[in-house]
Short mmCIF file of C-alpha atoms and ligand atoms in Angstrom, two decimals:
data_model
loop_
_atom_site.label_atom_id
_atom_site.label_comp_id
_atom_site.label_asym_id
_atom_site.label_seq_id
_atom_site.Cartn_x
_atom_site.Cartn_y
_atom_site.Cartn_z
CA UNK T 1 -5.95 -10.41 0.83
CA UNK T 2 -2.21 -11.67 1.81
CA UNK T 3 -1.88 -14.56 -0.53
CA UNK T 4 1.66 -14.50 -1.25
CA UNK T 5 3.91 -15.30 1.58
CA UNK T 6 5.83 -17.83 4.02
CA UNK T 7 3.15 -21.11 2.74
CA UNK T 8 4.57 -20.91 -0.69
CA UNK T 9 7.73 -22.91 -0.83
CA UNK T 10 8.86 -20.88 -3.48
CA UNK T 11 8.48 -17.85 -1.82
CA UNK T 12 10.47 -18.92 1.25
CA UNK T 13 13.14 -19.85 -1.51
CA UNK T 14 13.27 -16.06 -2.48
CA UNK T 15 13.38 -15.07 0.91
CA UNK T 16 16.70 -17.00 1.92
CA UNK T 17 18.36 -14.87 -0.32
CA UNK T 18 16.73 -11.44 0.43
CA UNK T 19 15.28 -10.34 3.86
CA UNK T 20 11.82 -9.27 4.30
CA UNK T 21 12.41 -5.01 2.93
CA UNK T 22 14.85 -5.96 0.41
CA UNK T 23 12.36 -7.99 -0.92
CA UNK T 24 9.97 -4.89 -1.11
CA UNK T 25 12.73 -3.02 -2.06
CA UNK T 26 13.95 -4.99 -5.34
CA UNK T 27 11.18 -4.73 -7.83
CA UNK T 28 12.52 -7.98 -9.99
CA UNK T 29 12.17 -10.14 -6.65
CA UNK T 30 8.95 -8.24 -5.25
CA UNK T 31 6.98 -8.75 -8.72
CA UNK T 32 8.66 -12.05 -8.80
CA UNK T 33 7.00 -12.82 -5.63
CA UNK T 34 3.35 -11.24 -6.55
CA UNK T 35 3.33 -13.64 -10.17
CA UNK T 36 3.61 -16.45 -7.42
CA UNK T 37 0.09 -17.19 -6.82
CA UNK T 38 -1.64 -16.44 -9.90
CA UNK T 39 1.04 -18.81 -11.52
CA UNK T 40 0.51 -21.54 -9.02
CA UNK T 41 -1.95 -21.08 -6.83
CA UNK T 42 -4.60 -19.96 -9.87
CA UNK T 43 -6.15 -16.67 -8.42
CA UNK T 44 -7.96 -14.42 -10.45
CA UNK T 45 -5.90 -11.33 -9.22
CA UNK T 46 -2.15 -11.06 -8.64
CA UNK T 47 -1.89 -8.25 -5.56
CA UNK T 48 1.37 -6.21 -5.00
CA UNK T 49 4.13 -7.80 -3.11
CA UNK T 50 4.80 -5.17 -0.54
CA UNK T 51 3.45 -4.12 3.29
CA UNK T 52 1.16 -1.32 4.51
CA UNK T 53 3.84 -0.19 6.33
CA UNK T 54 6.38 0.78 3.45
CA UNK T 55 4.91 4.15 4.13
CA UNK T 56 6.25 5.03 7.80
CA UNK T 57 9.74 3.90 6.52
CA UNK T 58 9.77 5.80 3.86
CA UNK T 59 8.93 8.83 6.45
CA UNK T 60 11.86 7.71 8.43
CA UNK T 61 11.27 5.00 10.88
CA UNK T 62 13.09 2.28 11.37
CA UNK T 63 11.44 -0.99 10.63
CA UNK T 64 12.50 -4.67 11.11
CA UNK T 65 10.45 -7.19 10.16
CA UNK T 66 11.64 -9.94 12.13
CA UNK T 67 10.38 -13.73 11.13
CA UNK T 68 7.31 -14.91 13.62
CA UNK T 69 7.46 -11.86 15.63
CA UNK T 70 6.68 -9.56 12.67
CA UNK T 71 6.90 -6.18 12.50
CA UNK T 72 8.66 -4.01 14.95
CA UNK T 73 9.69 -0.17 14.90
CA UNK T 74 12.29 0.75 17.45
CA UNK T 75 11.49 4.12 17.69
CA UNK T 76 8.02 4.61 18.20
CA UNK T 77 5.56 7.47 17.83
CA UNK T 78 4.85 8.25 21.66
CA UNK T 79 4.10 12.01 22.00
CA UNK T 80 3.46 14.99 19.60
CA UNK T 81 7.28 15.91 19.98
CA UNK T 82 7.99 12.38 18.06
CA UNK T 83 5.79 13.84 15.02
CA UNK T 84 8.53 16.02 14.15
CA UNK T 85 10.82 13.08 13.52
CA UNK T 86 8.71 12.09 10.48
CA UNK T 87 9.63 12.91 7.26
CA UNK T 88 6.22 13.99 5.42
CA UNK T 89 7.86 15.74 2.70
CA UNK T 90 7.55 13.71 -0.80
CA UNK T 91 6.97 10.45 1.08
CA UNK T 92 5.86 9.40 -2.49
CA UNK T 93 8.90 10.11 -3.65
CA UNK T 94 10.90 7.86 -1.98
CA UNK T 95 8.75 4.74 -2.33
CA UNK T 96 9.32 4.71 -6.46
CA UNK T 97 10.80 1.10 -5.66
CA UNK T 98 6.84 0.35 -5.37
CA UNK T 99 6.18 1.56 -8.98
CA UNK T 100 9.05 0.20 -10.20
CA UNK T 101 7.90 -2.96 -9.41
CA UNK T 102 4.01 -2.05 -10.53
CA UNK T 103 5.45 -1.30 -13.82
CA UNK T 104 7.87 -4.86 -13.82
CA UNK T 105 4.56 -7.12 -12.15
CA UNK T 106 2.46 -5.69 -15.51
CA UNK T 107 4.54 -6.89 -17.78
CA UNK T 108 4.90 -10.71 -15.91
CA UNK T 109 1.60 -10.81 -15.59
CA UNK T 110 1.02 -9.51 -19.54
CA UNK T 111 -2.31 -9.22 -19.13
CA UNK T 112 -3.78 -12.45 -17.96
CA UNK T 113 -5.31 -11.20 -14.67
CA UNK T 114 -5.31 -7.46 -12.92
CA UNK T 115 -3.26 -6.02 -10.38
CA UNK T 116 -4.33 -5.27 -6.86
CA UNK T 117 -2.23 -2.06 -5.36
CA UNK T 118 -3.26 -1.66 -1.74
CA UNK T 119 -2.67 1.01 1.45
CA UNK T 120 -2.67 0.53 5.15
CA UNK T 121 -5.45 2.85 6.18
CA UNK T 122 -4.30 5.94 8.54
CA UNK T 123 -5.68 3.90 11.82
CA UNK T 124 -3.53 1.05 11.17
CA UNK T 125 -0.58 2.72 10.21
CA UNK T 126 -0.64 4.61 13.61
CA UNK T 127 -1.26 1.72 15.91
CA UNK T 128 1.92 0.34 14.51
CA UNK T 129 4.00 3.31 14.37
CA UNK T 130 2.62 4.33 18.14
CA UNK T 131 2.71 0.72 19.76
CA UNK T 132 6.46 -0.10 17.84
CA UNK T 133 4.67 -3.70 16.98
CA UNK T 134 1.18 -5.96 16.41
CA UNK T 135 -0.52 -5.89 19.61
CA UNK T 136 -3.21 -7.56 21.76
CA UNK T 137 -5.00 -4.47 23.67
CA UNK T 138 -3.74 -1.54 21.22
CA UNK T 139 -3.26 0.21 25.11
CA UNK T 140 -0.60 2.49 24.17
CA UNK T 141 -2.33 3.50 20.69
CA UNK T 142 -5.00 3.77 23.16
CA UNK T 143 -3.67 5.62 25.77
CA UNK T 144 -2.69 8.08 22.80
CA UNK T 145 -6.08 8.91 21.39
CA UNK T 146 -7.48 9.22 24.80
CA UNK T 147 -4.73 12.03 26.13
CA UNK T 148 -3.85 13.65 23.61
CA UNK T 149 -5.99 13.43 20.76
CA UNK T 150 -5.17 16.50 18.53
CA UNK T 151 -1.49 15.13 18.25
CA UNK T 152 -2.59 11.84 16.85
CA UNK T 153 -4.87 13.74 14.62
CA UNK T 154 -2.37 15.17 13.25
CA UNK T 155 -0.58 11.80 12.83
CA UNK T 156 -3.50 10.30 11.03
CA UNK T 157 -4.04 13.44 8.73
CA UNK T 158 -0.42 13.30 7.46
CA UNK T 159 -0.72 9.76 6.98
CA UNK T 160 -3.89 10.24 5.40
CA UNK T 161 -2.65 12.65 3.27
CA UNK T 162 0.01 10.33 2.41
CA UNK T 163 -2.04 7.54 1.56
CA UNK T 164 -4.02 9.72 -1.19
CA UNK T 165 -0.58 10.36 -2.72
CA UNK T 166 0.70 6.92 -2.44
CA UNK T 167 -2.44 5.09 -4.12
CA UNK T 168 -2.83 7.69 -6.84
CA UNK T 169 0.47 7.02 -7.65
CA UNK T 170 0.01 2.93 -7.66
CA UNK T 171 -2.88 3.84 -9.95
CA UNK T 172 -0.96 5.70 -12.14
CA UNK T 173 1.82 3.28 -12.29
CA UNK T 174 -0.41 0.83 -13.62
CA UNK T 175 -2.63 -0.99 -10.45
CA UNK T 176 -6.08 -2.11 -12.14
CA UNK T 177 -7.78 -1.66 -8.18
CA UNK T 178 -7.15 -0.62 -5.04
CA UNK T 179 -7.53 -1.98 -1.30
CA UNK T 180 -7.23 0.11 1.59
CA UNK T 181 -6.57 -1.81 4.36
CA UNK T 182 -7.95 -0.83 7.96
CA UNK T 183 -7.32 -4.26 10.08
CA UNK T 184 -7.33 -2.64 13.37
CA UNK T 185 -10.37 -0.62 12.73
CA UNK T 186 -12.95 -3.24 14.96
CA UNK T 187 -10.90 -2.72 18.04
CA UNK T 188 -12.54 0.78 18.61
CA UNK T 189 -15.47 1.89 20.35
CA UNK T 190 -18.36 2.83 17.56
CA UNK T 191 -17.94 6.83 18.47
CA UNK T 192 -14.00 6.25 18.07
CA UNK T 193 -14.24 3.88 15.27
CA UNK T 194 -15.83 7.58 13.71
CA UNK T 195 -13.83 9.72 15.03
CA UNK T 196 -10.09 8.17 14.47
CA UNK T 197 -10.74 4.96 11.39
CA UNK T 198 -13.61 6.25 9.00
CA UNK T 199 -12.81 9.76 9.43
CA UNK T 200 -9.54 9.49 7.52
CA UNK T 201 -11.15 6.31 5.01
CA UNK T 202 -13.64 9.13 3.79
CA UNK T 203 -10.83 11.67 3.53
CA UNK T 204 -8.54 9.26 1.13
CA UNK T 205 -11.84 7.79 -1.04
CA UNK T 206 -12.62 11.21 -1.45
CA UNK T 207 -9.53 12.45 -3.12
CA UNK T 208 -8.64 9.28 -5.17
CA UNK T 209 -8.00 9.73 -8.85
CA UNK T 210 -9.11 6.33 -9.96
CA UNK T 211 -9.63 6.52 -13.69
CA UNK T 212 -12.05 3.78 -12.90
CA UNK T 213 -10.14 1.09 -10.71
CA UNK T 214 -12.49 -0.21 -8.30
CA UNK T 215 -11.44 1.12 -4.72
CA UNK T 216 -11.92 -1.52 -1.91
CA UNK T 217 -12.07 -1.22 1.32
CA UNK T 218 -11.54 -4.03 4.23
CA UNK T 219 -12.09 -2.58 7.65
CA UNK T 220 -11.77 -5.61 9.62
CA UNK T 221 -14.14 -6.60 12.99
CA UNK T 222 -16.51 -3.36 11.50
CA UNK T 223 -20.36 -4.31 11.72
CA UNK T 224 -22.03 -0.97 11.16
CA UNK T 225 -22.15 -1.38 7.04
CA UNK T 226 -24.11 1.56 6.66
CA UNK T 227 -21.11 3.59 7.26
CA UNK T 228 -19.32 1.79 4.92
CA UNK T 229 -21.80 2.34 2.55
CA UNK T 230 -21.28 5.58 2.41
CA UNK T 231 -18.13 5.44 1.29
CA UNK T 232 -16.71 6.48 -1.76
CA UNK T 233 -15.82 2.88 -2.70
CA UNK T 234 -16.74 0.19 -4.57
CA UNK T 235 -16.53 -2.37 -2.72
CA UNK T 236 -16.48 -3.93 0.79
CA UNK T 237 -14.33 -6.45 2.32
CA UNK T 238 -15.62 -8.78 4.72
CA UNK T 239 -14.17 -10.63 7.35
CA UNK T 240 -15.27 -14.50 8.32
CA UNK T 241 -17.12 -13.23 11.43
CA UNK T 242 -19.73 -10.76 8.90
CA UNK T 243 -22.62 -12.31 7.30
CA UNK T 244 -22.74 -12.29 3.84
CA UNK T 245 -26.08 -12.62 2.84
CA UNK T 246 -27.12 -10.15 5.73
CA UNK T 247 -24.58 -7.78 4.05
CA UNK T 248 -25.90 -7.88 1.08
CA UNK T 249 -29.50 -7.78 2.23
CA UNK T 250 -28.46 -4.32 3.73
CA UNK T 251 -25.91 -3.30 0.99
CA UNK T 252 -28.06 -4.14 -1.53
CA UNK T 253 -26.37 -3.00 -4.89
CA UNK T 254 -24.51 0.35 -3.69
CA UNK T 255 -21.54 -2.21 -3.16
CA UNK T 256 -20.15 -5.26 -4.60
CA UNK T 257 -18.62 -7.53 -1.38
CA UNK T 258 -15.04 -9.69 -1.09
CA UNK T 259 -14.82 -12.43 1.49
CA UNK T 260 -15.41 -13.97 3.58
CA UNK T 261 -14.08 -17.61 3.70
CA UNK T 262 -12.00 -17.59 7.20
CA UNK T 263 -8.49 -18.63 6.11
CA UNK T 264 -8.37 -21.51 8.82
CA UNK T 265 -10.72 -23.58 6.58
CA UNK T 266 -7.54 -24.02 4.39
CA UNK T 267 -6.31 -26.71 6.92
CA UNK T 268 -9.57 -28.51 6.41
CA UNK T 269 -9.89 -31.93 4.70
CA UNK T 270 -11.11 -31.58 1.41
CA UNK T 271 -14.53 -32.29 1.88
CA UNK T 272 -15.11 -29.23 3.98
CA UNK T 273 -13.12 -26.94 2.22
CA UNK T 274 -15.76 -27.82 -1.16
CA UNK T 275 -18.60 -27.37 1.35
CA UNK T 276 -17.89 -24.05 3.04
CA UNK T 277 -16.83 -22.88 -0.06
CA UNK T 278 -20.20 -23.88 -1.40
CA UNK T 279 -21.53 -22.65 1.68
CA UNK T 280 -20.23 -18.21 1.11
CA UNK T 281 -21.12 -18.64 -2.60
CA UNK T 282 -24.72 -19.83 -1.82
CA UNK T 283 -25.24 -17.24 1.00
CA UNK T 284 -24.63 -14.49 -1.37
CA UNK T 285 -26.42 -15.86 -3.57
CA UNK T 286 -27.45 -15.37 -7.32
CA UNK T 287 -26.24 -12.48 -10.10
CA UNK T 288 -23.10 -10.39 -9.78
CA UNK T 289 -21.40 -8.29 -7.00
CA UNK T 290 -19.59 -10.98 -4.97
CA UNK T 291 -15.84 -11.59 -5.49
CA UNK T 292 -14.87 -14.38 -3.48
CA UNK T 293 -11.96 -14.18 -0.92
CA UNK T 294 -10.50 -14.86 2.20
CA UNK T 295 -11.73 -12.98 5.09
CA UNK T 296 -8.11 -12.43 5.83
CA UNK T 297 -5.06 -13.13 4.64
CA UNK T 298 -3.93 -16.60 4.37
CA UNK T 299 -1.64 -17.88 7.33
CA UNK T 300 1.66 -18.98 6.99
CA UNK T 301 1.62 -22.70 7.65
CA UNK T 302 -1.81 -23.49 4.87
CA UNK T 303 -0.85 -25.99 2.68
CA UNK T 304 -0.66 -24.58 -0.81
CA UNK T 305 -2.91 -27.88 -2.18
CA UNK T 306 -5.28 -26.21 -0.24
CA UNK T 307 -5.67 -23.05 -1.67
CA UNK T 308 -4.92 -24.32 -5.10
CA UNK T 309 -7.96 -26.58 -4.37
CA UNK T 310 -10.37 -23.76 -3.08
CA UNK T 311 -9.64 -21.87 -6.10
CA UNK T 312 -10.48 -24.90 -8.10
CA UNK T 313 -14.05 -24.77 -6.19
CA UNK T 314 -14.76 -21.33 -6.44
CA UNK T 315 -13.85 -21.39 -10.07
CA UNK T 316 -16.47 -24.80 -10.29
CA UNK T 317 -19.01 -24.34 -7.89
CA UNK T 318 -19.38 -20.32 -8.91
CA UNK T 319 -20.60 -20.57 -12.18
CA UNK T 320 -24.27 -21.83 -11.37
CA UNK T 321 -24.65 -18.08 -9.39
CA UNK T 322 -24.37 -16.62 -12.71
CA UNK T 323 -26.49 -18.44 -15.46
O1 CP3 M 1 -0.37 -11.14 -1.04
C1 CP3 M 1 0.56 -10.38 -1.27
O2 CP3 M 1 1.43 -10.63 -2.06
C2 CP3 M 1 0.60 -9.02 -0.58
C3 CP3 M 1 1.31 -9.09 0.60
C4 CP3 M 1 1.02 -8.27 1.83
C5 CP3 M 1 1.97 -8.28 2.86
N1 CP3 M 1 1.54 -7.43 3.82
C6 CP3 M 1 3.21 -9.07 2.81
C7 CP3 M 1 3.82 -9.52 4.07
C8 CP3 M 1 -0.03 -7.45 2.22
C9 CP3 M 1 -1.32 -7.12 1.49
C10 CP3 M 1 0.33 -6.91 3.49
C11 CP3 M 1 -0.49 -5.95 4.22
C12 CP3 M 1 -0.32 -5.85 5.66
N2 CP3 M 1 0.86 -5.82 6.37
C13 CP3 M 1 -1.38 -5.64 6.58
C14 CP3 M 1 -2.83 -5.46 6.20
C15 CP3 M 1 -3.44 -6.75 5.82
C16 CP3 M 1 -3.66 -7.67 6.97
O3 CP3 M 1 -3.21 -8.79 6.88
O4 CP3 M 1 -4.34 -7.27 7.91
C17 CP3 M 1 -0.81 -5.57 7.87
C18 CP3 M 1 -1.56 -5.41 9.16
C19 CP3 M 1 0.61 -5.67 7.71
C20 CP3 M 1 1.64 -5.58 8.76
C21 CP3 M 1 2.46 -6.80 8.77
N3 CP3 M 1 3.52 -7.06 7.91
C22 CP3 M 1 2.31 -7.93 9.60
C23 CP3 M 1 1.25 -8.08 10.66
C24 CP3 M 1 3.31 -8.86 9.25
C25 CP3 M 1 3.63 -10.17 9.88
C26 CP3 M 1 2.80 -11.19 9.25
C27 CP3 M 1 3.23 -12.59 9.64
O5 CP3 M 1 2.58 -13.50 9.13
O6 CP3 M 1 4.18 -12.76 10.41
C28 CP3 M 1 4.03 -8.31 8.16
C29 CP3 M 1 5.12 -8.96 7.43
C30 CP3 M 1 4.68 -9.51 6.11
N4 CP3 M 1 4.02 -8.77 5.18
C31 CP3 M 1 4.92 -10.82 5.60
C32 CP3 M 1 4.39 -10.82 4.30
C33 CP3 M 1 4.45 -11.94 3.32
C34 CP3 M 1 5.68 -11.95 6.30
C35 CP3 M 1 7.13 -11.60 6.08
C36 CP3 M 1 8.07 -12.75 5.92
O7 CP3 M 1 8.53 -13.28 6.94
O8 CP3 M 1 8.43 -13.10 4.78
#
């Protein structure tokens, strides 16, 4: 999940001197930024400093990423005619800033805990690039699939075929596993969720070259785990809403599962941060398969004693789950 970011005074330090793409853009600062956490927060993973949607820039778009608003493209993706502004060719290509900084993070981190490369699934990507910006209703991303679906078919296969690219590359360059993150997926309709989210998932775990990095995938607000399953991953993410021990009761051992602490319990006292922490690891339950995690990313005003002190507890309270 996030876990580098705006709660870490030290981050916010770096980011007074670079803006939000720079940042992405500068491997020194971006795998400066990624070392954060594992150095003092105490996670078991360091995950690349970056954003899902490095890949419509790189195809041309014009993003901002503008401090409490976040994200905004001014010239959204509103009609098949607007594909033809994007700039498929050797999208790859033009995001070697990203293994730059793969390559920089590996040796910071020399070793002491893996690296996390991760995508914005095709879904995702498009609500952003149609609706310009996060929304509440998704009613113009919406409006899209509903009138002219073969144009934003199109959209998500290029993006799909994008993604494929991108992560084999962040593989190559050095990431030990890879997330493919699908956030808006749960605001469709179970025959859409098909037809425009898993669709394209399927497509990309399909074609990944992973020389054995585990592939995750976090499809936020999605219930039907059967279809996720399926999958050609190794894992599922799950969000705070999900069940974990019903997961794995229906999972069983085709996946291992990430999650699903909600992030808000980080501005608990203490005392109830130890017990729901308690609380996930018991309700998975005993042997291997669970890596504990947020069940999104952590929010920007968490105080970092916080998660420095839920790490503490998983790292504490986990062990009896595996004698
Ligand atoms: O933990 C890490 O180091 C990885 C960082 C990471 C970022 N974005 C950095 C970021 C990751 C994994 C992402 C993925 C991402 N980006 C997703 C999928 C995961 C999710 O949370 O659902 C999505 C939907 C985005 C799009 C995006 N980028 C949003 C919604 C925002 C605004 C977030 C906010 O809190 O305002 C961004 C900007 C962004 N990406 C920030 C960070 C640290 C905040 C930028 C800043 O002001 O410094």
């Amino acid at each position: 999940m996030r876990q580098a970011g705006r709660y870490l005074p030290e981050y916010r330090a770096i980011r007074e001197r670079a803006d939000f793409l720079t940042l992405c853009k500068t491997p020194e600062l971006a795998s400066e930024v990624t070392v954060q956490p594992v150095d003092l927060i105490g996670v078991d993973a360091a995950i690349l400093f970056s954003d899902i949607l490095v890949i419509p820039e790189a195809m041309g778009m014009h993003l901002d990423v503008v401090e409490s608003k976040g994200p905004i493209f001014d010239d959204p993706i509103r009609s098949r005619d607007d594909l033809k502004r994007l700039n498929i060719k050797d999208v790859t290509g033009r995001l070697q800033y990203v293994f730059d900084a793969i390559k920089l993070t590996k040796e910071k981190l020399a070793g002491r805990v893996p690296l996390i490369g991760f995508s914005g699934a095709p879904w995702t990507l498009a609500t952003y690039m149609i609706e310009g910006k996060g929304s509440k209703n998704f009613d113009i991303a919406k409006k899209f699939i509903y009138s002219d679906p073969t144009a934003v078919h199109e959209l998500l296969q290029l993006l799909a075929d994008a993604v494929v690219d991108y992560l084999n590359a962040k593989i190559r360059a050095g990431c030990d596993a890879v997330q493919i993150f699908d956030t808006w997926a749960g605001i469709l309709s179970p025959t859409d969720l098909d037809e425009f989210s898993l669709r394209y998932i399927k497509y990309i775990c399909d074609r990944l070259e992973t020389n054995g990095a585990p592939v995750i995938v976090f499809a936020k607000g999605v219930s039907s785990l059967d279809k996720l399953a399926d999958l050609k991953c190794d894992v599922i993410g799950l969000d705070w809403t999900m069940d974990i021990s019903a997961a794995r009761a229906r999972i069983g051992d085709r996946k291992a599962l990430q999650g699903n602490l909600d992030p808000c319990v980080l501005f608990a006292p203490k005392e109830k941060i130890r017990q729901e922490t308690e609380r996930v690891l018991q309700q998975f339950g005993f042997g291997s398969g669970h890596i504990f995690n947020l069940g999104h990313g952590i929010l920007p005003n968490t105080p970092p004693e916080n998660a420095q002190y839920l790490v503490s507890c998983v790292k504490e309270l986990s062990i009896k789950y595996h004698q």
